[in-house]
């Protein structure tokens, strides 16, 4: 296995198995006649991870939408580029968020891109 060391693909020869055994039991190794299989199970339940990711995404989207709405309230003539700078999103990301707000009937564009303004639609 020295080839992996020569190619800088490992930190240190012979350190992997002891580290695996510290984190997992010997049961993670399955030996066959012509193969060795290692099974590393996730420590965190996948559903827990999915829920955490979902909640984080929801909160982030809510904060981003809040930034967009606040910026539009302060300056109805604000541009996509300015919103991009405020939110930290790409221009395309802002366009996507605005399209969602329009679809939800929360935002409307009055007039052309140049010289027009945004109107927030109240519920």
Backbone as ProteinMPNN parsed JSONL, in Angstrom:
{"seq_chain_A": "XXXXXXXXXXXXXXXXXXXXXXXXXXXXXXXXXXXXXXXXXXXXXXXXXXXXXXXXXXXXXXXXXXXXXXXXXXXXXXXXXXXXXXXXXXXXXXXXXXXXXXXXXXXXXXXXXXXXXXXXXXX", "coords_chain_A": {"N_chain_A": [[0.818, -1.2, 0.0], [2.142, 1.08, -0.166], [2.158, 2.659, -2.377], [-0.012, 4.401, -2.198], [0.907, 6.15, -0.268], [3.115, 7.248, -1.582], [1.789, 8.648, -3.534], [0.673, 10.656, -2.091], [-1.837, 10.139, -0.994], [-2.548, 9.225, 1.44], [-2.287, 9.929, 4.961], [-0.548, 8.7, 6.771], [1.139, 5.652, 6.8], [-0.476, 2.681, 7.808], [-2.121, 3.762, 9.794], [-4.848, 3.861, 9.526], [-6.57, 1.566, 10.092], [-6.405, 1.214, 12.987], [-7.629, 3.652, 13.702], [-10.172, 3.366, 12.593], [-11.103, 1.206, 14.113], [-11.246, 2.415, 16.609], [-13.406, 4.084, 16.28], [-15.455, 2.438, 15.332], [-16.786, -0.919, 15.718], [-15.257, -4.226, 15.425], [-17.052, -5.497, 13.879], [-17.661, -4.049, 11.647], [-16.164, -4.901, 9.569], [-16.229, -7.184, 6.909], [-15.272, -10.234, 5.753], [-14.612, -11.96, 2.815], [-13.999, -14.735, 0.534], [-12.658, -13.621, -1.635], [-12.659, -10.926, -1.209], [-12.809, -7.913, 0.785], [-15.02, -6.248, 2.783], [-16.139, -3.179, 4.064], [-18.326, -1.732, 6.324], [-19.65, 1.236, 7.214], [-21.67, 2.654, 9.388], [-23.866, 5.451, 9.681], [-23.585, 7.704, 12.378], [-25.474, 9.532, 13.17], [-28.976, 9.574, 12.933], [-30.544, 9.39, 9.822], [-33.027, 10.6, 9.357], [-33.136, 12.5, 11.392], [-31.067, 14.185, 10.621], [-32.108, 15.054, 8.151], [-34.38, 16.488, 9.049], [-33.135, 18.52, 10.516], [-31.682, 19.826, 8.506], [-33.81, 20.655, 6.892], [-35.18, 22.442, 8.626], [-33.185, 24.367, 8.985], [-32.856, 25.322, 6.375], [-35.43, 26.393, 5.929], [-35.474, 28.471, 7.869], [-33.361, 30.047, 6.931], [-34.298, 30.79, 4.392], [-36.582, 32.221, 5.163], [-35.364, 34.37, 6.54], [-33.963, 35.527, 4.432], [-36.048, 36.285, 2.701], [-37.267, 38.116, 4.383], [-35.24, 40.079, 4.495], [-35.303, 40.939, 1.829], [-37.943, 41.968, 1.592], [-37.856, 44.013, 3.55], [-35.846, 45.674, 2.467], [-37.106, 46.457, 0.105], [-39.299, 47.842, 1.133], [-37.972, 50.023, 2.244], [-36.824, 51.122, -0.031], [-38.524, 51.267, -2.74], [-37.753, 51.342, -5.417], [-35.557, 49.773, -5.687], [-32.909, 47.792, -7.102], [-32.327, 44.544, -8.641], [-29.634, 43.874, -8.501], [-28.802, 45.439, -6.325], [-30.349, 44.271, -4.301], [-29.165, 41.796, -4.337], [-26.636, 42.357, -3.293], [-27.351, 43.139, -0.695], [-28.603, 40.848, 0.38], [-26.742, 38.855, -0.018], [-27.044, 36.906, -1.826], [-26.779, 35.425, -5.12], [-27.416, 37.148, -8.22], [-29.232, 35.627, -9.683], [-30.282, 34.065, -7.621], [-31.689, 35.98, -6.134], [-33.566, 36.724, -8.058], [-34.981, 34.327, -8.215], [-36.101, 34.161, -5.626], [-37.722, 36.44, -5.69], [-39.454, 35.752, -7.767], [-40.813, 33.689, -6.489], [-42.081, 35.153, -4.448], [-43.736, 36.76, -6.012], [-45.337, 34.786, -7.168], [-46.645, 33.888, -4.905], [-48.24, 35.985, -4.527], [-47.346, 38.182, -3.046], [-45.74, 40.176, -3.8], [-45.268, 42.677, -6.291], [-44.385, 43.947, -9.476], [-44.259, 47.185, -10.663], [-44.329, 48.942, -13.582], [-41.468, 49.354, -15.872], [-38.227, 47.608, -15.943], [-36.225, 49.552, -15.719], [-36.761, 52.444, -14.043], [-39.119, 51.583, -12.944], [-40.919, 50.236, -10.062], [-41.164, 48.355, -6.97], [-43.979, 46.812, -5.488], [-45.338, 45.983, -2.446], [-47.637, 43.574, -1.647], [-50.274, 43.625, 0.482], [-51.631, 41.278, 2.839]], "CA_chain_A": [[0.0, 0.0, 0.0], [3.033, 2.224, -0.163], [1.827, 3.498, -3.531], [-0.901, 5.467, -1.734], [1.764, 7.117, 0.431], [3.907, 7.922, -2.609], [0.889, 9.548, -4.267], [0.1, 11.581, -1.094], [-3.258, 9.842, -0.823], [-2.76, 8.862, 2.844], [-1.49, 10.727, 5.887], [0.492, 7.892, 7.389], [0.894, 4.228, 6.563], [-0.838, 1.862, 8.952], [-2.884, 4.464, 10.844], [-6.283, 3.818, 9.243], [-7.295, 0.494, 10.785], [-6.608, 1.556, 14.401], [-8.61, 4.746, 13.826], [-11.494, 2.787, 12.314], [-11.492, 0.385, 15.26], [-11.61, 3.318, 17.715], [-14.719, 4.672, 15.993], [-16.431, 1.382, 15.052], [-16.359, -2.23, 16.225], [-14.706, -5.127, 14.405], [-18.172, -5.969, 13.057], [-17.787, -3.274, 10.409], [-15.4, -5.609, 8.544], [-16.769, -8.458, 6.431], [-14.24, -10.854, 4.923], [-15.029, -13.042, 1.93], [-12.865, -15.453, -0.053], [-11.911, -12.788, -2.576], [-12.927, -9.503, -0.984], [-13.004, -7.378, 2.132], [-16.024, -5.185, 2.728], [-16.256, -2.416, 5.302], [-19.614, -1.045, 6.404], [-19.608, 2.291, 8.223], [-23.015, 3.197, 9.566], [-23.915, 6.819, 10.17], [-23.885, 7.82, 13.8], [-26.735, 10.274, 13.273], [-30.102, 9.045, 12.184], [-30.738, 10.174, 8.603], [-34.226, 11.425, 9.505], [-32.771, 13.636, 12.237], [-30.276, 15.077, 9.775], [-33.026, 15.66, 7.183], [-35.191, 17.483, 9.753], [-32.262, 19.645, 10.843], [-31.412, 20.54, 7.253], [-35.066, 21.287, 6.481], [-35.421, 23.592, 9.505], [-32.164, 25.371, 8.69], [-33.19, 25.916, 5.075], [-36.626, 27.22, 6.127], [-35.092, 29.685, 8.595], [-32.525, 30.852, 6.044], [-35.178, 31.359, 3.362], [-37.409, 33.234, 5.829], [-34.522, 35.543, 6.795], [-33.666, 36.135, 3.132], [-37.281, 36.945, 2.257], [-37.42, 39.276, 5.267], [-34.283, 41.094, 4.03], [-35.799, 41.468, 0.552], [-39.137, 42.78, 1.876], [-37.41, 45.213, 4.269], [-35.132, 46.53, 1.518], [-38.093, 47.015, -0.827], [-40.066, 48.849, 1.882], [-37.119, 51.203, 2.386], [-36.548, 51.684, -1.35], [-39.305, 50.511, -3.722], [-37.084, 51.343, -6.715], [-34.31, 49.011, -5.553], [-32.635, 46.882, -8.223], [-31.958, 43.16, -8.323], [-28.224, 43.886, -8.101], [-28.73, 45.97, -4.961], [-30.886, 43.226, -3.421], [-28.148, 40.752, -4.304], [-25.609, 42.8, -2.346], [-27.937, 43.16, 0.65], [-28.911, 39.49, 0.851], [-25.608, 37.945, -0.178], [-27.391, 35.918, -2.849], [-26.438, 35.79, -6.489], [-28.517, 37.818, -8.925], [-30.204, 34.575, -10.007], [-30.926, 33.693, -6.365], [-32.668, 37.03, -5.823], [-34.645, 36.587, -9.046], [-35.769, 33.153, -7.825], [-36.88, 34.538, -4.44], [-38.742, 37.399, -6.127], [-40.457, 34.983, -8.52], [-41.628, 33.001, -5.485], [-42.93, 36.16, -3.796], [-44.766, 37.133, -6.993], [-46.236, 33.636, -7.285], [-47.435, 33.861, -3.672], [-49.006, 37.24, -4.546], [-46.857, 39.039, -1.969], [-44.93, 41.22, -4.401], [-45.665, 42.991, -7.666], [-43.536, 44.945, -10.127], [-45.004, 48.224, -11.373], [-43.474, 49.622, -14.544], [-40.363, 48.606, -16.479], [-37.048, 47.365, -15.103], [-35.626, 50.865, -15.45], [-37.776, 53.449, -13.741], [-40.25, 50.973, -12.25], [-40.746, 50.042, -8.621], [-41.791, 47.176, -6.375], [-45.11, 47.064, -4.592], [-45.607, 44.859, -1.55], [-49.078, 43.345, -1.572], [-50.658, 43.284, 1.857], [-52.604, 40.177, 2.946]], "C_chain_A": [[0.859, 1.26, 0.0], [2.736, 3.167, -1.327], [0.912, 4.653, -3.129], [-0.111, 6.558, -1.018], [2.561, 7.919, -0.586], [3.073, 8.917, -3.407], [0.237, 10.588, -3.356], [-1.399, 11.383, -0.917], [-3.579, 9.397, 0.601], [-1.874, 9.744, 3.711], [-0.277, 9.944, 6.373], [0.159, 6.426, 7.145], [0.539, 3.521, 7.863], [-1.668, 2.541, 10.019], [-4.391, 4.317, 10.676], [-7.06, 2.794, 10.039], [-7.46, 0.807, 12.273], [-7.629, 2.683, 14.595], [-10.022, 4.248, 13.56], [-11.978, 2.0, 13.521], [-11.832, 1.229, 16.487], [-13.022, 3.867, 17.521], [-15.818, 3.624, 15.826], [-15.937, 0.079, 15.677], [-15.776, -3.055, 15.081], [-15.799, -5.639, 13.469], [-18.336, -5.18, 11.757], [-17.014, -3.929, 9.263], [-16.073, -6.934, 8.201], [-15.732, -9.026, 5.461], [-14.839, -11.996, 4.113], [-13.796, -13.738, 1.386], [-12.011, -14.547, -0.937], [-12.148, -11.293, -2.366], [-12.938, -9.185, 0.509], [-13.983, -6.227, 1.988], [-16.069, -4.509, 4.094], [-17.563, -1.644, 5.259], [-19.536, -0.045, 7.545], [-20.99, 2.911, 8.312], [-22.922, 4.611, 10.108], [-24.24, 6.824, 11.65], [-25.212, 8.538, 14.0], [-27.799, 9.596, 12.429], [-30.355, 9.959, 10.99], [-31.957, 11.085, 8.725], [-33.941, 12.653, 10.353], [-31.997, 14.66, 11.423], [-31.186, 15.789, 8.777], [-33.862, 16.751, 7.841], [-34.37, 18.72, 10.068], [-31.983, 20.484, 9.604], [-32.655, 21.302, 6.814], [-35.342, 22.54, 7.31], [-34.444, 24.719, 9.203], [-32.471, 26.082, 7.38], [-34.394, 26.842, 5.215], [-36.274, 28.537, 6.805], [-34.282, 30.619, 7.71], [-33.37, 31.53, 4.974], [-36.04, 32.462, 3.97], [-36.613, 34.509, 6.072], [-34.22, 36.281, 5.496], [-34.875, 36.898, 2.613], [-37.51, 38.204, 3.086], [-36.485, 40.408, 4.842], [-34.78, 41.747, 2.746], [-36.979, 42.403, 0.791], [-38.743, 44.087, 2.558], [-36.725, 46.188, 3.319], [-36.095, 47.187, 0.539], [-38.947, 48.069, -0.13], [-39.28, 50.148, 1.998], [-36.876, 51.897, 1.054], [-37.285, 50.876, -2.41], [-38.659, 50.441, -5.112], [-35.789, 50.543, -6.722], [-34.155, 48.015, -6.705], [-32.297, 45.476, -7.722], [-30.509, 43.109, -7.839], [-28.055, 44.408, -6.673], [-29.255, 44.945, -3.953], [-29.882, 42.081, -3.276], [-27.054, 41.102, -3.296], [-26.122, 42.748, -0.909], [-28.109, 41.754, 1.206], [-27.719, 38.541, 0.81], [-25.888, 36.833, -1.178], [-26.839, 36.358, -4.197], [-27.641, 36.514, -7.095], [-29.627, 36.807, -9.223], [-30.961, 34.12, -8.756], [-31.991, 34.69, -5.958], [-33.849, 36.93, -6.783], [-35.565, 35.423, -8.682], [-36.655, 33.483, -6.625], [-38.009, 35.5, -4.818], [-39.838, 36.688, -6.91], [-41.381, 34.24, -7.561], [-42.586, 33.974, -4.801], [-44.044, 36.62, -4.735], [-45.811, 36.027, -7.112], [-47.167, 33.54, -6.073], [-48.287, 35.124, -3.511], [-48.642, 38.147, -3.368], [-46.101, 40.245, -2.509], [-45.344, 41.417, -5.852], [-44.721, 44.059, -8.206], [-44.428, 45.893, -10.907], [-44.018, 48.934, -12.302], [-42.327, 48.756, -15.033], [-39.209, 48.39, -15.49], [-36.356, 48.679, -14.739], [-36.752, 51.863, -15.221], [-38.993, 52.891, -13.03], [-39.976, 50.847, -10.763], [-41.495, 48.791, -8.171], [-42.933, 47.606, -5.479], [-45.346, 45.806, -3.762], [-47.112, 44.752, -1.395], [-49.409, 42.875, -0.163], [-51.7, 42.177, 1.839], [-53.963, 40.683, 3.358]], "O_chain_A": [[0.349, 2.371, 0.149], [3.042, 4.357, -1.252], [1.04, 5.758, -3.656], [-0.419, 7.743, -1.144], [2.67, 9.14, -0.465], [3.596, 9.917, -3.899], [-0.652, 11.32, -3.791], [-2.14, 12.344, -0.713], [-4.747, 9.21, 0.941], [-0.844, 10.245, 3.259], [0.849, 10.44, 6.387], [-0.996, 6.02, 7.277], [1.178, 3.737, 8.892], [-1.905, 1.945, 11.069], [-5.14, 4.621, 11.604], [-8.104, 3.115, 10.607], [-8.571, 0.676, 12.788], [-8.404, 2.661, 15.551], [-10.965, 4.665, 14.231], [-13.14, 2.115, 13.912], [-12.628, 0.801, 17.323], [-13.745, 4.088, 18.492], [-16.979, 3.886, 16.141], [-14.789, -0.006, 16.115], [-15.798, -2.639, 13.923], [-15.505, -6.155, 12.39], [-19.072, -5.603, 10.865], [-17.193, -3.55, 8.105], [-16.44, -7.706, 9.087], [-15.364, -8.382, 4.478], [-15.492, -12.886, 4.659], [-12.672, -13.377, 1.734], [-10.789, -14.688, -0.983], [-11.866, -10.488, -3.253], [-13.058, -10.066, 1.36], [-13.788, -5.335, 1.162], [-16.041, -5.166, 5.134], [-17.867, -0.98, 4.269], [-19.375, -0.427, 8.704], [-21.42, 3.617, 7.4], [-22.027, 4.936, 10.887], [-25.068, 6.043, 12.119], [-25.983, 8.193, 14.896], [-27.523, 9.106, 11.333], [-30.376, 11.181, 11.141], [-31.929, 12.22, 8.25], [-34.452, 13.735, 10.065], [-32.246, 15.861, 11.525], [-31.054, 16.996, 8.574], [-34.04, 17.824, 7.265], [-34.849, 19.843, 9.909], [-32.042, 21.713, 9.653], [-32.565, 22.461, 6.41], [-35.698, 23.582, 6.761], [-34.828, 25.889, 9.17], [-32.357, 27.304, 7.29], [-34.387, 27.952, 4.683], [-36.72, 29.599, 6.371], [-34.484, 31.833, 7.73], [-33.179, 32.71, 4.683], [-36.211, 33.519, 3.365], [-37.116, 35.608, 5.841], [-34.219, 37.512, 5.46], [-34.746, 38.027, 2.14], [-37.902, 39.24, 2.55], [-36.891, 41.57, 4.827], [-34.691, 42.964, 2.59], [-37.013, 43.51, 0.252], [-39.237, 45.153, 2.189], [-36.99, 47.389, 3.359], [-35.916, 48.351, 0.182], [-39.285, 49.085, -0.737], [-39.839, 51.236, 1.868], [-36.736, 53.119, 1.006], [-36.74, 49.902, -2.93], [-38.996, 49.557, -5.899], [-35.01, 50.633, -7.67], [-35.136, 47.471, -7.211], [-32.021, 45.263, -6.541], [-30.189, 42.393, -6.89], [-27.254, 43.875, -5.905], [-28.676, 44.77, -2.881], [-29.77, 41.476, -2.209], [-26.602, 40.244, -2.538], [-25.387, 42.351, -0.004], [-27.799, 41.499, 2.37], [-27.694, 37.538, 1.524], [-25.073, 35.928, -1.358], [-26.479, 37.52, -4.385], [-28.741, 36.487, -6.542], [-30.809, 37.096, -9.037], [-32.154, 33.822, -8.829], [-33.065, 34.309, -5.494], [-35.002, 37.04, -6.366], [-36.783, 35.522, -8.824], [-37.832, 33.124, -6.608], [-39.126, 35.378, -4.314], [-41.019, 36.987, -6.737], [-42.588, 34.168, -7.788], [-43.759, 33.66, -4.597], [-45.172, 36.844, -4.296], [-47.012, 36.293, -7.152], [-48.33, 33.159, -6.202], [-48.962, 35.31, -2.499], [-49.505, 38.792, -2.773], [-45.849, 41.21, -1.788], [-45.716, 40.472, -6.547], [-44.31, 44.963, -7.478], [-45.253, 45.463, -11.713], [-42.999, 49.46, -11.854], [-42.215, 47.585, -14.671], [-39.213, 48.907, -14.373], [-35.954, 48.885, -13.594], [-37.586, 52.092, -16.097], [-39.826, 53.661, -12.553], [-38.941, 51.289, -10.267], [-42.336, 48.25, -8.889], [-42.861, 48.63, -4.801], [-45.529, 44.713, -4.3], [-47.78, 45.727, -1.051], [-48.891, 41.865, 0.315], [-52.549, 42.127, 0.949], [-54.899, 39.895, 3.496]]}, "name": "protein", "num_of_chains": 1, "seq": "XXXXXXXXXXXXXXXXXXXXXXXXXXXXXXXXXXXXXXXXXXXXXXXXXXXXXXXXXXXXXXXXXXXXXXXXXXXXXXXXXXXXXXXXXXXXXXXXXXXXXXXXXXXXXXXXXXXXXXXXXXX"}
